[in-house]
PDB file of C-alpha atoms in Angstrom:
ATOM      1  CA  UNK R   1       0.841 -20.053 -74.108  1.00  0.00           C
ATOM      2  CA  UNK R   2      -3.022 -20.677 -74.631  1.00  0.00           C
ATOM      3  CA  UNK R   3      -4.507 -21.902 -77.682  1.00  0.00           C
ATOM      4  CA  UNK R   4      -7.899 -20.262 -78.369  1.00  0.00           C
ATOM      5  CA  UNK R   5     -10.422 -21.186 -80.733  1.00  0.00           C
ATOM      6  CA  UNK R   6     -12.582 -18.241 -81.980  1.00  0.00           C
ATOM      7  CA  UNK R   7     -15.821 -19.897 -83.369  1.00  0.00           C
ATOM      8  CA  UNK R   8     -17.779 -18.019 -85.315  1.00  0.00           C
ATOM      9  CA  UNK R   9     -21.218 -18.630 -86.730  1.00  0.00           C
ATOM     10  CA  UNK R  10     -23.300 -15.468 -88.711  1.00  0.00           C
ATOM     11  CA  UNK R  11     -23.740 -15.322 -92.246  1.00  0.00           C
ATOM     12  CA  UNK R  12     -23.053 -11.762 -92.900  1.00  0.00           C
ATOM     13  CA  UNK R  13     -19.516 -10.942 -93.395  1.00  0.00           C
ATOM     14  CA  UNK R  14     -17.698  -8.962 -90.867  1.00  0.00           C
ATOM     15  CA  UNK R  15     -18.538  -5.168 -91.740  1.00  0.00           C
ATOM     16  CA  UNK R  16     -21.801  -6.118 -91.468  1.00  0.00           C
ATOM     17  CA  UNK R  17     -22.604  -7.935 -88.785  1.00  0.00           C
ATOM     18  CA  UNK R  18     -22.923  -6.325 -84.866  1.00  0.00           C
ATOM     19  CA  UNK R  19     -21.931  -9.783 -83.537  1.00  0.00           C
ATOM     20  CA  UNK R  20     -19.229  -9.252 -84.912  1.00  0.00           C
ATOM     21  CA  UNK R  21     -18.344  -6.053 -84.622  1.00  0.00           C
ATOM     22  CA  UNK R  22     -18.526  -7.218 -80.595  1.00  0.00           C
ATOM     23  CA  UNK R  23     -16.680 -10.286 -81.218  1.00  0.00           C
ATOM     24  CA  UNK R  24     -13.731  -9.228 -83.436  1.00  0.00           C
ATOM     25  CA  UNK R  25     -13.090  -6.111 -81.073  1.00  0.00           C
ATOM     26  CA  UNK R  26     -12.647  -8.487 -78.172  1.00  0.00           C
ATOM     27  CA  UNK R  27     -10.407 -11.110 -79.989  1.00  0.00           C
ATOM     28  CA  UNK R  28      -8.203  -7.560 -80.694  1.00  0.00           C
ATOM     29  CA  UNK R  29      -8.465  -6.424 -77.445  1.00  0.00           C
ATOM     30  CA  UNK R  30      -7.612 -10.442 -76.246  1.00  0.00           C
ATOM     31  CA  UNK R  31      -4.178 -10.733 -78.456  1.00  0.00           C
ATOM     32  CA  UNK R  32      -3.113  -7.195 -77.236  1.00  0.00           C
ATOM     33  CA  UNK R  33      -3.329  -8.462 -73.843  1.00  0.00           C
ATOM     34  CA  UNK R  34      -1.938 -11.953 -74.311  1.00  0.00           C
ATOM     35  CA  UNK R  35       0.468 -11.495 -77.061  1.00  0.00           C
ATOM     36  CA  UNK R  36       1.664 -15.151 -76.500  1.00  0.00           C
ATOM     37  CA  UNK R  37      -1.511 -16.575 -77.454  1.00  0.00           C
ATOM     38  CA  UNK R  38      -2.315 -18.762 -80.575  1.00  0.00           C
ATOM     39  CA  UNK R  39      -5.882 -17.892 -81.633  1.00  0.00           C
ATOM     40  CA  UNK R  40      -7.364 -20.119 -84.510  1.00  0.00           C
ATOM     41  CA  UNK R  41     -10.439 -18.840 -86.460  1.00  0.00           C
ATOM     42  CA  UNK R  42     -13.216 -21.241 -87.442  1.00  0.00           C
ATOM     43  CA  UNK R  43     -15.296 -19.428 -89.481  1.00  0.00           C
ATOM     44  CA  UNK R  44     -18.430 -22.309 -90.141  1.00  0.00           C
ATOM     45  CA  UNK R  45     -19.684 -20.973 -93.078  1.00  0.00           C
ATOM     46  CA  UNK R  46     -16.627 -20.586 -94.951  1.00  0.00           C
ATOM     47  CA  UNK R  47     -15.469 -23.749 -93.641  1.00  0.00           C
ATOM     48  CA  UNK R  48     -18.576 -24.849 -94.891  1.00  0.00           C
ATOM     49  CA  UNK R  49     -19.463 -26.975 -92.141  1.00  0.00           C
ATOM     50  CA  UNK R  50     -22.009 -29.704 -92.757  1.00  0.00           C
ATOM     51  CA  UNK R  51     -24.769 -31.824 -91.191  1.00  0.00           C
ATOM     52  CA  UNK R  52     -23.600 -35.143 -89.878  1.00  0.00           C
ATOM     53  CA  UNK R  53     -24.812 -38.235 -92.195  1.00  0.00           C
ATOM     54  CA  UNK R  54     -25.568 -41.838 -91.381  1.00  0.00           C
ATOM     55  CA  UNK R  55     -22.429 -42.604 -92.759  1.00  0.00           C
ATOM     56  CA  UNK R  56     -20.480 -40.235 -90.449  1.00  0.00           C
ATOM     57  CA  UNK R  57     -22.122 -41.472 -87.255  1.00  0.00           C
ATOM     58  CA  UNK R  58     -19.630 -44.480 -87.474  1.00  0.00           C
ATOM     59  CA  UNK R  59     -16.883 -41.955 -86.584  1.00  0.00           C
ATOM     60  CA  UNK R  60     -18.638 -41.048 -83.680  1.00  0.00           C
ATOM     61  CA  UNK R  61     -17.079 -43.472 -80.965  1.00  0.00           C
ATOM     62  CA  UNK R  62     -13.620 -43.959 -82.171  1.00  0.00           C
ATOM     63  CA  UNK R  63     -10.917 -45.483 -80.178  1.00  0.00           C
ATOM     64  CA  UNK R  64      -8.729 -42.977 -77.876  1.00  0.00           C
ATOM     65  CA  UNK R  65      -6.151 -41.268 -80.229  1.00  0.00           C
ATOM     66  CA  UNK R  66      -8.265 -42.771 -83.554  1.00  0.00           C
ATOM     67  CA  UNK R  67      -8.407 -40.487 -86.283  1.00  0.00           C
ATOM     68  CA  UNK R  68      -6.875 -37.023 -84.868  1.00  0.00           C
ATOM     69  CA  UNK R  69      -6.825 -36.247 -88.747  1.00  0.00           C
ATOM     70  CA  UNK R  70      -9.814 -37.707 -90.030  1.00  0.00           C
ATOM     71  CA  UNK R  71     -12.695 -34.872 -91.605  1.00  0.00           C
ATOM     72  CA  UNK R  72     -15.133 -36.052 -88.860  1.00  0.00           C
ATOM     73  CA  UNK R  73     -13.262 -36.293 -85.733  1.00  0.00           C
ATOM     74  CA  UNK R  74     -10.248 -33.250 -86.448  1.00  0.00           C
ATOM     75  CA  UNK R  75     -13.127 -30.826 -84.599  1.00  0.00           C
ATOM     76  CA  UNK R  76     -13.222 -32.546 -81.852  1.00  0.00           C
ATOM     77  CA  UNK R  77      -9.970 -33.504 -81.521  1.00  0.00           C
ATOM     78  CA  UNK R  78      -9.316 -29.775 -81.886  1.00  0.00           C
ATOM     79  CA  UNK R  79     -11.799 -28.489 -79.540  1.00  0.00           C
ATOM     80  CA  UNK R  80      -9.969 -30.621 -76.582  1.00  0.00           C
ATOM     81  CA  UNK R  81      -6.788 -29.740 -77.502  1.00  0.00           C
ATOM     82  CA  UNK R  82      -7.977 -26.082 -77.050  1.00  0.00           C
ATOM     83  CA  UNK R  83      -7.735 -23.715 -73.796  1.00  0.00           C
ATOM     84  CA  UNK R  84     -10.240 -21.082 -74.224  1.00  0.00           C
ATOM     85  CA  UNK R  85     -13.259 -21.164 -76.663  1.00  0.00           C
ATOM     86  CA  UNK R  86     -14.768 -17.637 -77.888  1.00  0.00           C
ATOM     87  CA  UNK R  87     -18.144 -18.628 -79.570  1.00  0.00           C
ATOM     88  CA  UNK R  88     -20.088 -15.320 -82.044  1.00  0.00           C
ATOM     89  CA  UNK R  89     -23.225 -15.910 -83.179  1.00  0.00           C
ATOM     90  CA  UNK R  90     -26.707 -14.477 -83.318  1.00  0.00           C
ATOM     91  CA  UNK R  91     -29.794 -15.764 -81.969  1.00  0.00           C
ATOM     92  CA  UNK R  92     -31.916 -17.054 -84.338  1.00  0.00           C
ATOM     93  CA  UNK R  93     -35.239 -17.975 -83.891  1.00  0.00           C
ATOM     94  CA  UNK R  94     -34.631 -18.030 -80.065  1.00  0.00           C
ATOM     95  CA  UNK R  95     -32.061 -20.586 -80.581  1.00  0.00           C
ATOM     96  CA  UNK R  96     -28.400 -20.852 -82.272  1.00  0.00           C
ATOM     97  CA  UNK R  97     -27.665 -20.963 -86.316  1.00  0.00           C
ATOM     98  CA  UNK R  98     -28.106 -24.192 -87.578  1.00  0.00           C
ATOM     99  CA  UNK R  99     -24.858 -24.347 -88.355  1.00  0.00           C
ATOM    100  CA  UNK R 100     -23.127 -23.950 -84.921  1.00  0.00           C
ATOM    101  CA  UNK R 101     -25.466 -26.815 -84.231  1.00  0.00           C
ATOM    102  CA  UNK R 102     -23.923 -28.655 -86.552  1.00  0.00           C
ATOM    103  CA  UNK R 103     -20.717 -27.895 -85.465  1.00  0.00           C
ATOM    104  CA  UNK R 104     -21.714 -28.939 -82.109  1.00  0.00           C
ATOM    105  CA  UNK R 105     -22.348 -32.076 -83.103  1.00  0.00           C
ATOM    106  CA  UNK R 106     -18.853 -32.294 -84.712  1.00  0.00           C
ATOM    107  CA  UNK R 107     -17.417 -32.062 -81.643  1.00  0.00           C
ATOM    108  CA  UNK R 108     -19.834 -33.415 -79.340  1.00  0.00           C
ATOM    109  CA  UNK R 109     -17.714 -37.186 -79.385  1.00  0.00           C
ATOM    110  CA  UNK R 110     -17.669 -40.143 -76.911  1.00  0.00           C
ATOM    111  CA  UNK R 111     -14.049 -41.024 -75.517  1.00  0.00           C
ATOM    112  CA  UNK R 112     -12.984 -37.699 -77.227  1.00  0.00           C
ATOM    113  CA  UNK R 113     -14.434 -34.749 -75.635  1.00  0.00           C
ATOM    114  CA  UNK R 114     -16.739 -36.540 -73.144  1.00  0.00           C
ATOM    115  CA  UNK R 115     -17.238 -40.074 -72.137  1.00  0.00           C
ATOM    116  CA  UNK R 116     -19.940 -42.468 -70.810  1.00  0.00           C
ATOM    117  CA  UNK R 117     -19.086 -43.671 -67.355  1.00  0.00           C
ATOM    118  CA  UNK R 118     -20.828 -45.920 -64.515  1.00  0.00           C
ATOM    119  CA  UNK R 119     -21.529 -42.681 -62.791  1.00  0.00           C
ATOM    120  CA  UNK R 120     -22.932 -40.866 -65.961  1.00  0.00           C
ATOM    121  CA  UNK R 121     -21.563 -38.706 -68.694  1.00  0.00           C
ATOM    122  CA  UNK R 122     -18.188 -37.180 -68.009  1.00  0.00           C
ATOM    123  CA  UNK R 123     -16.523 -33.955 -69.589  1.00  0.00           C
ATOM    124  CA  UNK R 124     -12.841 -34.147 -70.578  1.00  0.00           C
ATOM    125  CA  UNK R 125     -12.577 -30.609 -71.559  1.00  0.00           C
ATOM    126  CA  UNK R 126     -12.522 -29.046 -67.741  1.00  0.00           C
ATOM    127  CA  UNK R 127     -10.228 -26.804 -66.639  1.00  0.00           C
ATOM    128  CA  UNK R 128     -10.843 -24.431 -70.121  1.00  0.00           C
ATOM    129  CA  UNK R 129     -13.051 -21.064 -70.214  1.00  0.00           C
ATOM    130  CA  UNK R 130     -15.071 -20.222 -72.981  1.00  0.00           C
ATOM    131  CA  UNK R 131     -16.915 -16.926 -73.608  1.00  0.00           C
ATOM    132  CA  UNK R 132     -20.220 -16.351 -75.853  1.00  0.00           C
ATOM    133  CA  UNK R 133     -21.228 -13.421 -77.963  1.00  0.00           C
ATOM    134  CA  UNK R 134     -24.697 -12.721 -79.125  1.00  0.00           C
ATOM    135  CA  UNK R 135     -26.515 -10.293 -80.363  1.00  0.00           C
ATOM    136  CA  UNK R 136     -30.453 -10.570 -80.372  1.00  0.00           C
ATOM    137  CA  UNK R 137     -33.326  -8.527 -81.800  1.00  0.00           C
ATOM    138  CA  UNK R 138     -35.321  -8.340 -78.311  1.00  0.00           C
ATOM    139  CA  UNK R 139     -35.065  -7.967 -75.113  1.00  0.00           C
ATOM    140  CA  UNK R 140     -34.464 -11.076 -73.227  1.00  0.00           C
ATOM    141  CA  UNK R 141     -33.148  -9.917 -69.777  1.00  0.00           C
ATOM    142  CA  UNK R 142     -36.598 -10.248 -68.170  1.00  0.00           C
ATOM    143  CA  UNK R 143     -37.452 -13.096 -66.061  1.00  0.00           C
ATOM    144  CA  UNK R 144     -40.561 -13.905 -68.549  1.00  0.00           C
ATOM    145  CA  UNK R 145     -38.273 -13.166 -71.436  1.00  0.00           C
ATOM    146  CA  UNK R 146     -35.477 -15.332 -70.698  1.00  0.00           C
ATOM    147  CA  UNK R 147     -37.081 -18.309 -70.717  1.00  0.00           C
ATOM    148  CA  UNK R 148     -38.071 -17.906 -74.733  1.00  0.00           C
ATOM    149  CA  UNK R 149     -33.871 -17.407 -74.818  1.00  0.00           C
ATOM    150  CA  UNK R 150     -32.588 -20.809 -75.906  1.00  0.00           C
ATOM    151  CA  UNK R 151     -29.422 -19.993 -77.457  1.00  0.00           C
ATOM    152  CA  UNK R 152     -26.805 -19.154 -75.189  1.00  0.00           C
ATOM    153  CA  UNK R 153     -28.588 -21.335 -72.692  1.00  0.00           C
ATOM    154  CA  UNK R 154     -28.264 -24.473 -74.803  1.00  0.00           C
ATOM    155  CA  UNK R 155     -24.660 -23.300 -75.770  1.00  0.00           C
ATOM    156  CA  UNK R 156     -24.085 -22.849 -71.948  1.00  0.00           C
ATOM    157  CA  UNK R 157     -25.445 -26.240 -70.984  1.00  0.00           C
ATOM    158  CA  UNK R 158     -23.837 -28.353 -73.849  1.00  0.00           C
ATOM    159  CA  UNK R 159     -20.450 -26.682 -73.334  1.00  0.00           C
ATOM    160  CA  UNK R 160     -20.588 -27.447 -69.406  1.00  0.00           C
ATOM    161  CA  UNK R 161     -21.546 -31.579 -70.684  1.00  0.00           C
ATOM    162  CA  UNK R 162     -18.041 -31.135 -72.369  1.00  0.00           C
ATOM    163  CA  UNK R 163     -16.339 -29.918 -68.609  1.00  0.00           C
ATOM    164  CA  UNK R 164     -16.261 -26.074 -69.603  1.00  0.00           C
ATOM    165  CA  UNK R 165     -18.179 -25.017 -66.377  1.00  0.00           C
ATOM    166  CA  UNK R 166     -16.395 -21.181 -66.666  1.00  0.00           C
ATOM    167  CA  UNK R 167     -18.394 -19.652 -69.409  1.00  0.00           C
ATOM    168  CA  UNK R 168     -19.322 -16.151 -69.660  1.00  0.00           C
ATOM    169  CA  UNK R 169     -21.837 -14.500 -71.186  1.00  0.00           C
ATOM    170  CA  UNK R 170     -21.830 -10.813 -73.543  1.00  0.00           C
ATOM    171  CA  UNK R 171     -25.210 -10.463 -74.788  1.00  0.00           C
ATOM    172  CA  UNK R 172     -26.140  -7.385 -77.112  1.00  0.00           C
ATOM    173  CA  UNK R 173     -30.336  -7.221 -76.859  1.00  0.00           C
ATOM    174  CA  UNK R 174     -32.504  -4.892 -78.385  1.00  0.00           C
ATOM    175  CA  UNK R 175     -30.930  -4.295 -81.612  1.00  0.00           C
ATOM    176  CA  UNK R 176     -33.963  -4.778 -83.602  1.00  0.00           C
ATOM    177  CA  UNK R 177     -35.955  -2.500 -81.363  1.00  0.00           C
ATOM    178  CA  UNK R 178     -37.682   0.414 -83.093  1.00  0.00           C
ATOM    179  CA  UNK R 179     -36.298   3.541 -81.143  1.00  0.00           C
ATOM    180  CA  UNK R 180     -33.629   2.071 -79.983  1.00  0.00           C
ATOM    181  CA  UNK R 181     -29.751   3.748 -80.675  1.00  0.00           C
ATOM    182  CA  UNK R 182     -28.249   0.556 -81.766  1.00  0.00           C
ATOM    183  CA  UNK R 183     -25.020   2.427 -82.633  1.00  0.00           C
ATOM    184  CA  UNK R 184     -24.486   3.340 -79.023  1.00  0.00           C
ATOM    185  CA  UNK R 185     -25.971  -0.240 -77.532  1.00  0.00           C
ATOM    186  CA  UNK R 186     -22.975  -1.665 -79.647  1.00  0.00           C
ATOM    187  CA  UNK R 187     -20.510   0.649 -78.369  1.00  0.00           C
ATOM    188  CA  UNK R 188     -21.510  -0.135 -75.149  1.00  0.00           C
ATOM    189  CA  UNK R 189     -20.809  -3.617 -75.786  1.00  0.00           C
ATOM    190  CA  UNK R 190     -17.924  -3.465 -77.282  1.00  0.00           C
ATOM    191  CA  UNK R 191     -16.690  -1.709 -74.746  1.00  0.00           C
ATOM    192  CA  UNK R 192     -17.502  -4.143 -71.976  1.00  0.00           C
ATOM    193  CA  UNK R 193     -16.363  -6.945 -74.639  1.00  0.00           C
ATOM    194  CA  UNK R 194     -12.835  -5.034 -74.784  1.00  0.00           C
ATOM    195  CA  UNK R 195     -12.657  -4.549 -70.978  1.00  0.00           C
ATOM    196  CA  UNK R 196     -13.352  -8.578 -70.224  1.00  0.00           C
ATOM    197  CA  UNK R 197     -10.838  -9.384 -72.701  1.00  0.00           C
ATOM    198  CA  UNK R 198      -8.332  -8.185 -70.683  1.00  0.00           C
ATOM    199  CA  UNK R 199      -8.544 -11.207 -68.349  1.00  0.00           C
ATOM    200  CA  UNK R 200     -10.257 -13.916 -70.258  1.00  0.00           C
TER     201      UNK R 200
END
């Protein structure tokens, strides 16, 4: 049995939002196919998730097995206890929601998730998958394009610091695109969302 942790981070509720709509159809699709599986919903903004304070940073470098219930470190602690990470959000502003940020940082902890090492920083999360889901307004596939696209790649790059090197990638583009049958560019996705899940 896997334990997956199904991250999401938009604030419009689900009926909504097309992330999503993408998202939720593959975490369906997901428990169909692995019936087994525990899958634990962190919704950030009803969890209200907020910004790490000065006082908080203390946390931040606790002795191994310190404070697996403590508000601060129970993310992390979480996160590496974790198999498989499905992450929904939207890009904003050519990056993630401030608030997955946040929630990065919540889990981003020395001697929990990574550590510091004579060699360099180390993951201690490998051997997990995780999957992203974004939707964005443009069209980023381009070469010239994708390098205004900061969200998935920062989510992709700080997720691989953590050891999760086998991350995939369902991007929904366009859907703010005058002209453009969002409708069926969602069904699409959802479709290839639904289809992936099968083997995540």
């Amino acid at each position: 049995m896997s334990r997956v942790l199904y991250i999401k981070a938009n604030s419009k509720p689900e009926g909504t939002s097309r992330t999503f709509q993408i998202s939720d159809a593959f975490v369906e699709a997901y428990k169909k196919h692995h019936p087994d599986d525990e899958v634990v919903v962190l919704d950030l903004y009803k969890m209200g998730i907020h910004f790490l304070e000065e006082k908080d940073l203390e946390y931040h470098n606790p002795a191994p097995g310190v404070g697996k219930d403590h508000p601060i470190l129970k993310y992390a602690y979480q996160f590496l206890e974790a198999d498989k990470y499905i992450f929904a959000e939207p890009l904003w502003n050519l990056g993630i929601p401030a608030i997955l940020k946040a929630y990065i940082d919540y889990i981003c902890v020395s001697s929990i998730t990574f550590q510091y090492t004579a060699e360099g920083p180390v993951g201690l999360c490998k051997g997990k998958k995780a999957i992203n889901i974004t939707t964005r307004g443009g069209d980023y596939s381009s070469d010239i394009a994708k390098e205004f696209e900061l969200g998935d790649k920062y989510l992709r790059t700080i997720i691989a610091f953590l050891g999760v090197t086998d991350f995939t990638t369902i991007a929904a583009d366009q859907l703010d695109v005058i002209g453009v049958d969002v409708e069926k560019m969602v069904a699409e996705d959802i479709e290839k969302a639904v289809k992936i899940a099968e083997t995540f």
